[in-house]
Amino acid sequence: MKPTFHPAIHCVCALIFIGLLFAGQGRLAGVLYLMWIAVEIFVSAVRGKHGNDTER
C-alpha cells in the first residue's frame, strides 16, 4: 500500500498523536490513530493505489 496523502499531513498527524500521548490521552491517541489507518486504507482502495509491484 502506498501512502495516499501528502507526507506533511502524516507528520502533522504524528505530532498530534504524540502530543495526545504525552498529555495523558493515550486511549484517544490510539483510537484516532486506528481511525487514521482505516481512512488511509479506504482512500487507498478507492483510488486504486496499491504498491510498486502492481504498477508495471
Coordinates of C-alpha atoms in Angstrom, one line a residue:
M1 CA 0.0 0.0 0.0
K2 CA 1.4 3.4 -1.0
P3 CA 0.7 6.5 1.1
T4 CA -2.3 8.3 -0.2
F5 CA -1.9 11.6 1.4
H6 CA 1.0 14.1 1.3
P7 CA 3.9 13.3 3.7
A8 CA 3.4 16.7 5.5
I9 CA -0.1 15.5 6.6
H10 CA 1.4 12.4 8.0
C11 CA 3.9 14.4 10.0
V12 CA 1.2 16.7 11.4
C13 CA -0.9 13.8 12.4
A14 CA 2.0 12.0 14.1
L15 CA 2.8 15.2 16.1
I16 CA -0.9 15.4 17.2
F17 CA -0.8 11.7 18.2
I18 CA 2.4 12.1 20.1
G19 CA 1.1 15.3 21.8
L20 CA -2.0 13.5 22.9
L21 CA 0.0 10.6 24.2
F22 CA 2.2 12.8 26.3
A23 CA -0.8 14.8 27.5
G24 CA -2.2 11.6 29.1
Q25 CA -4.7 10.9 26.4
G26 CA -3.2 7.6 25.3
R27 CA -6.5 5.9 24.6
L28 CA -7.7 8.9 22.5
A29 CA -4.4 8.9 20.6
G30 CA -4.8 5.2 19.9
V31 CA -8.4 5.5 18.7
L32 CA -7.5 8.4 16.4
Y33 CA -4.5 6.5 15.0
L34 CA -6.6 3.5 14.2
M35 CA -9.2 5.8 12.5
W36 CA -6.4 7.4 10.5
I37 CA -5.2 4.0 9.3
A38 CA -8.7 3.0 8.4
V39 CA -9.2 6.2 6.3
E40 CA -5.8 5.7 4.7
I41 CA -6.7 2.1 3.7
F42 CA -10.2 3.1 2.4
V43 CA -8.9 6.0 0.3
S44 CA -6.1 3.8 -1.0
A45 CA -8.6 1.2 -2.0
V46 CA -10.9 3.7 -3.7
R47 CA -8.1 5.4 -5.6
G48 CA -6.5 2.1 -6.6
K49 CA -3.0 2.8 -5.2
H50 CA -1.6 -0.5 -4.0
G51 CA 2.1 -1.0 -4.5
N52 CA 5.0 -0.8 -6.9
D53 CA 4.7 -4.5 -7.8
T54 CA 1.2 -3.9 -9.4
E55 CA 2.1 -0.8 -11.3
R56 CA 4.3 -2.1 -14.1

